Short mmCIF file of C-alpha atoms in Angstrom, two decimals:
data_model
loop_
_atom_site.label_atom_id
_atom_site.label_comp_id
_atom_site.label_asym_id
_atom_site.label_seq_id
_atom_site.Cartn_x
_atom_site.Cartn_y
_atom_site.Cartn_z
CA ALA A 7 -9.80 14.14 2.97
CA GLN A 8 -6.53 12.37 3.41
CA LYS A 9 -3.94 12.60 0.67
CA VAL A 10 -0.32 11.61 0.14
CA THR A 11 1.91 13.26 -2.42
CA GLN A 12 5.19 11.84 -3.63
CA ALA A 13 6.37 14.44 -6.08
CA GLN A 14 9.39 12.48 -7.28
CA THR A 15 8.24 9.99 -9.88
CA GLU A 16 11.66 8.53 -10.62
CA ILE A 17 15.10 9.01 -9.13
CA SER A 18 18.35 7.60 -10.41
CA VAL A 19 21.53 7.59 -8.34
CA VAL A 20 24.94 6.03 -8.53
CA GLU A 21 25.77 3.40 -5.95
CA LYS A 22 27.03 4.78 -2.62
CA GLU A 23 25.25 8.09 -3.08
CA ASP A 24 22.73 9.21 -0.47
CA VAL A 25 19.17 9.72 -1.66
CA THR A 26 16.07 11.23 -0.05
CA LEU A 27 12.55 10.32 -1.04
CA ASP A 28 9.98 12.99 -0.28
CA CYS A 29 6.51 12.45 1.13
CA VAL A 30 3.98 15.18 1.90
CA TYR A 31 0.62 14.35 3.42
CA GLU A 32 -2.70 16.03 4.09
CA THR A 33 -5.10 15.17 6.87
CA ARG A 34 -7.58 16.87 9.17
CA ASP A 35 -7.06 14.36 11.95
CA THR A 36 -4.78 15.10 14.85
CA THR A 37 -4.09 11.39 15.26
CA TYR A 38 -2.79 9.58 12.21
CA TYR A 39 -0.17 7.10 11.13
CA LEU A 40 2.41 7.25 8.38
CA PHE A 41 4.03 4.33 6.64
CA TRP A 42 6.68 3.53 4.08
CA TYR A 43 6.55 0.42 1.92
CA LYS A 44 9.08 -0.93 -0.55
CA GLN A 45 8.14 -2.77 -3.74
CA PRO A 46 11.19 -4.48 -5.24
CA PRO A 47 11.19 -5.68 -8.86
CA SER A 48 9.73 -8.99 -7.72
CA GLY A 49 6.50 -7.12 -6.99
CA GLU A 50 5.67 -7.79 -3.35
CA LEU A 51 5.03 -4.97 -0.91
CA VAL A 52 7.39 -4.86 2.05
CA PHE A 53 6.61 -2.84 5.17
CA LEU A 54 9.47 -0.56 6.24
CA ILE A 55 8.25 1.73 9.00
CA ARG A 56 5.23 3.09 10.85
CA ARG A 57 5.12 6.41 12.63
CA ASN A 58 2.27 7.92 14.65
CA SER A 59 1.49 11.62 14.65
CA PHE A 60 2.60 12.15 18.22
CA ASP A 61 6.08 10.84 17.71
CA GLU A 62 8.25 13.24 15.77
CA GLN A 63 11.52 11.63 16.65
CA ASN A 64 13.60 10.76 13.65
CA GLU A 65 14.35 7.11 13.22
CA ILE A 66 17.39 5.33 11.89
CA SER A 67 17.58 1.70 10.90
CA GLY A 68 20.90 0.80 9.37
CA ARG A 69 21.25 2.78 6.15
CA TYR A 70 17.64 3.92 6.32
CA SER A 71 16.43 6.99 8.17
CA TRP A 72 13.15 8.84 8.36
CA ASN A 73 12.50 12.50 9.06
CA PHE A 74 8.99 13.30 10.28
CA GLN A 75 8.09 16.99 10.47
CA LYS A 76 4.52 17.90 11.37
CA SER A 77 5.18 21.58 10.71
CA THR A 78 5.65 20.84 7.02
CA SER A 79 3.44 17.70 6.89
CA SER A 80 6.34 15.69 5.59
CA PHE A 81 7.71 12.23 6.25
CA ASN A 82 10.86 11.90 4.18
CA PHE A 83 12.93 8.78 3.74
CA THR A 84 16.71 8.81 3.28
CA ILE A 85 18.88 5.95 2.14
CA THR A 86 22.54 6.43 2.97
CA ALA A 87 25.23 4.87 0.80
CA SER A 88 22.69 3.43 -1.61
CA GLN A 89 23.13 -0.05 -3.03
CA VAL A 90 21.81 -1.73 -6.16
CA VAL A 91 19.50 -3.82 -3.97
CA ASP A 92 17.75 -0.62 -2.93
CA SER A 93 16.34 -0.29 -6.44
CA ALA A 94 12.59 -0.46 -6.01
CA VAL A 95 9.42 1.56 -5.95
CA TYR A 96 8.85 3.18 -2.58
CA PHE A 97 5.40 4.12 -1.36
CA CYS A 98 4.45 6.49 1.41
CA ALA A 99 1.03 5.89 2.99
CA LEU A 100 -1.27 7.52 5.52
CA SER A 101 -3.98 6.20 7.79
CA GLU A 102 -6.27 8.45 9.80
CA ASN A 103 -7.43 7.44 13.24
CA SER A 104 -11.03 8.51 12.63
CA GLY A 105 -13.35 7.00 10.06
CA ASN A 106 -13.02 3.60 8.48
CA THR A 107 -10.83 4.11 5.46
CA PRO A 108 -7.64 2.05 5.49
CA LEU A 109 -4.29 3.07 4.05
CA VAL A 110 -4.12 5.79 1.42
CA PHE A 111 -1.00 5.58 -0.72
CA GLY A 112 1.06 8.06 -2.65
CA LYS A 113 1.83 7.28 -6.27
CA GLY A 114 5.26 6.00 -5.42
CA THR A 115 8.84 6.90 -6.29
CA ARG A 116 10.86 4.57 -8.48
CA LEU A 117 14.45 4.49 -7.29
CA SER A 118 17.16 3.13 -9.56
CA VAL A 119 20.60 2.63 -8.09
CA ILE A 120 23.25 2.21 -10.75
CA ALA A 121 26.43 0.30 -10.09
CA ASN B 4 2.61 -18.75 8.61
CA ALA B 5 1.08 -18.27 5.19
CA GLY B 6 0.08 -14.65 5.85
CA VAL B 7 -2.06 -13.30 3.01
CA THR B 8 -2.61 -15.64 0.09
CA GLN B 9 -3.95 -14.47 -3.24
CA THR B 10 -4.98 -16.67 -6.11
CA PRO B 11 -4.46 -16.76 -9.00
CA LYS B 12 -1.13 -15.02 -9.57
CA PHE B 13 -1.84 -14.40 -13.24
CA GLN B 14 -5.07 -14.33 -15.22
CA VAL B 15 -6.14 -13.38 -18.71
CA LEU B 16 -9.80 -12.66 -19.30
CA LYS B 17 -11.83 -11.74 -22.30
CA THR B 18 -13.96 -8.62 -22.19
CA GLY B 19 -17.29 -9.42 -20.58
CA GLN B 20 -16.14 -12.47 -18.65
CA SER B 21 -16.52 -12.63 -14.91
CA MET B 22 -14.15 -14.00 -12.34
CA THR B 23 -13.30 -13.97 -8.65
CA LEU B 24 -9.93 -13.09 -7.20
CA GLN B 25 -9.42 -15.00 -4.00
CA CYS B 26 -7.81 -13.63 -0.86
CA ALA B 27 -7.31 -15.49 2.40
CA GLN B 28 -5.42 -14.62 5.55
CA ASP B 29 -4.57 -16.78 8.53
CA MET B 30 -3.68 -14.07 11.03
CA ASN B 31 -7.21 -13.51 12.36
CA HIS B 32 -7.13 -9.93 11.15
CA GLU B 33 -10.36 -7.98 11.18
CA TYR B 34 -9.44 -5.50 8.48
CA MET B 35 -9.02 -6.50 4.87
CA SER B 36 -8.85 -4.48 1.71
CA TRP B 37 -8.33 -4.67 -2.04
CA TYR B 38 -6.12 -2.31 -4.00
CA ARG B 39 -5.29 -2.04 -7.64
CA GLN B 40 -1.92 -0.84 -8.88
CA ASP B 41 -1.57 0.88 -12.22
CA PRO B 42 1.54 2.55 -13.65
CA GLY B 43 1.97 6.04 -12.27
CA MET B 44 -1.14 5.75 -10.10
CA GLY B 45 0.17 4.08 -6.98
CA LEU B 46 -2.21 1.79 -5.11
CA ARG B 47 -5.85 2.76 -5.16
CA LEU B 48 -8.40 1.33 -2.78
CA ILE B 49 -11.23 -0.66 -4.36
CA HIS B 50 -13.18 -2.08 -1.40
CA TYR B 51 -12.46 -2.81 2.20
CA SER B 52 -13.93 -4.65 5.14
CA VAL B 53 -13.76 -3.91 8.85
CA GLY B 54 -14.98 -7.34 9.84
CA ALA B 55 -17.07 -10.31 8.75
CA GLY B 56 -20.32 -9.15 7.17
CA ILE B 57 -19.18 -5.53 6.79
CA THR B 58 -17.81 -4.07 3.58
CA ASP B 59 -17.49 -0.60 2.13
CA GLN B 60 -16.36 1.11 -1.06
CA GLY B 61 -13.03 2.70 -1.61
CA GLU B 62 -11.81 5.13 -4.23
CA VAL B 63 -12.44 3.00 -7.35
CA PRO B 64 -15.24 0.50 -6.62
CA ASN B 65 -17.08 0.48 -9.96
CA GLY B 66 -17.11 -2.87 -11.68
CA TYR B 67 -16.16 -4.81 -8.56
CA ASN B 68 -18.09 -6.59 -5.82
CA VAL B 69 -16.92 -7.98 -2.52
CA SER B 70 -18.31 -9.96 0.37
CA ARG B 71 -16.92 -11.00 3.71
CA SER B 72 -18.67 -14.06 5.03
CA THR B 73 -15.73 -15.17 7.20
CA THR B 74 -12.85 -13.41 8.92
CA GLU B 75 -10.35 -15.28 6.77
CA ASP B 76 -11.66 -14.69 3.25
CA PHE B 77 -12.29 -11.56 1.21
CA PRO B 78 -12.93 -12.37 -2.46
CA LEU B 79 -13.08 -9.70 -5.15
CA ARG B 80 -15.51 -10.29 -8.02
CA LEU B 81 -15.29 -8.75 -11.44
CA LEU B 82 -18.79 -8.89 -12.82
CA SER B 83 -18.10 -8.12 -16.49
CA ALA B 84 -14.42 -7.58 -17.16
CA ALA B 85 -13.31 -4.54 -19.15
CA PRO B 86 -9.87 -3.66 -20.54
CA SER B 87 -9.73 -0.78 -18.03
CA GLN B 88 -9.57 -3.41 -15.29
CA THR B 89 -6.23 -4.65 -16.53
CA SER B 90 -4.08 -4.11 -13.47
CA VAL B 91 -2.21 -5.71 -10.61
CA TYR B 92 -4.48 -6.41 -7.68
CA PHE B 93 -3.30 -6.60 -4.09
CA CYS B 94 -5.18 -7.86 -1.09
CA ALA B 95 -4.14 -6.63 2.35
CA SER B 96 -5.03 -7.40 5.93
CA SER B 97 -4.22 -5.74 9.23
CA ARG B 98 -4.97 -6.29 12.88
CA ASP B 99 -6.19 -2.75 13.35
CA ARG B 100 -7.52 -0.36 10.76
CA SER B 101 -5.10 2.46 11.20
CA ASN B 102 -2.22 1.95 13.55
CA THR B 103 -0.62 -1.31 12.53
CA GLU B 104 1.06 -2.27 9.34
CA ALA B 105 -0.87 -3.98 6.59
CA PHE B 106 0.28 -7.32 5.25
CA PHE B 107 -0.05 -7.75 1.52
CA GLY B 108 -0.54 -10.73 -0.69
CA GLN B 109 1.78 -11.37 -3.62
CA GLY B 110 -0.60 -9.75 -6.07
CA THR B 111 -2.67 -10.92 -9.02
CA ARG B 112 -1.72 -9.67 -12.46
CA LEU B 113 -4.93 -9.47 -14.49
CA THR B 114 -5.09 -8.76 -18.20
CA VAL B 115 -8.42 -8.17 -19.91
CA VAL B 116 -8.33 -8.47 -23.69
#
C-alpha cells in the first residue's frame, strides 16, 4: 500500500535561514508521481510541484528546490533564504499509476519563519 | 475560471443532523475526491470518483455518502452528524487520476456540537 511519511511535525527557523522538509514514501509501483502542496494560514491548498518516478533530476524554482532520490524513497523540499511568507503547512503526496486511488498525503510539516 | 467551488464555507450542525457539502468543478475533470483534514492527521481520503456514475471508498468513508450524477458535481452527504466529523473538508478534482495535479476547493469548516 502507498504511504507518505513526513517525520517533521513542526519546524521553526529564523528568516533567511535555509530549511529542508523531509518526505519519505512507500509504494510497490514502478510508476508513480510525487507532489508537494503548500497550505498557507488562509487555508487553501496550493500545488507546488509534481515529479514522476522516472525523472530523478533535481528541480529548482527560485528559492525552492526539490531533491528526488529513488534509492532512499525520498522527495525532500528545500527553501533557501526563507521568508516570513513561507510560513505554512507543507504536504507531500503520492499517487500510484496502478489502481484507482487518488493522492495519498503525508501528515504535513508546519513551517514557521520568524522575522 | 471558477475551478473547484465548495459550499458552504462554514457550517455548524447538531449531533444527528444531516447535511450535504456541495462541490462543483468547471474544468471537465473526470476525477474528483473528498478529503478531511484534522490536526496532526494530514488529509485523509473519504470517497472518490473516477467519472460520472462511479464512486469508491477511501480511507475513512464511514458516516459519509457520495454520488456522481454529473461530471461537474460531487456532493458529500453526512447522514447523521457526529462530533467526530468535526473537521475541514476539501474537495479536489484532476484531469487524470495520478499524473496531474489536483485542484482543491477552499474547504468547508464543519463543527458538530
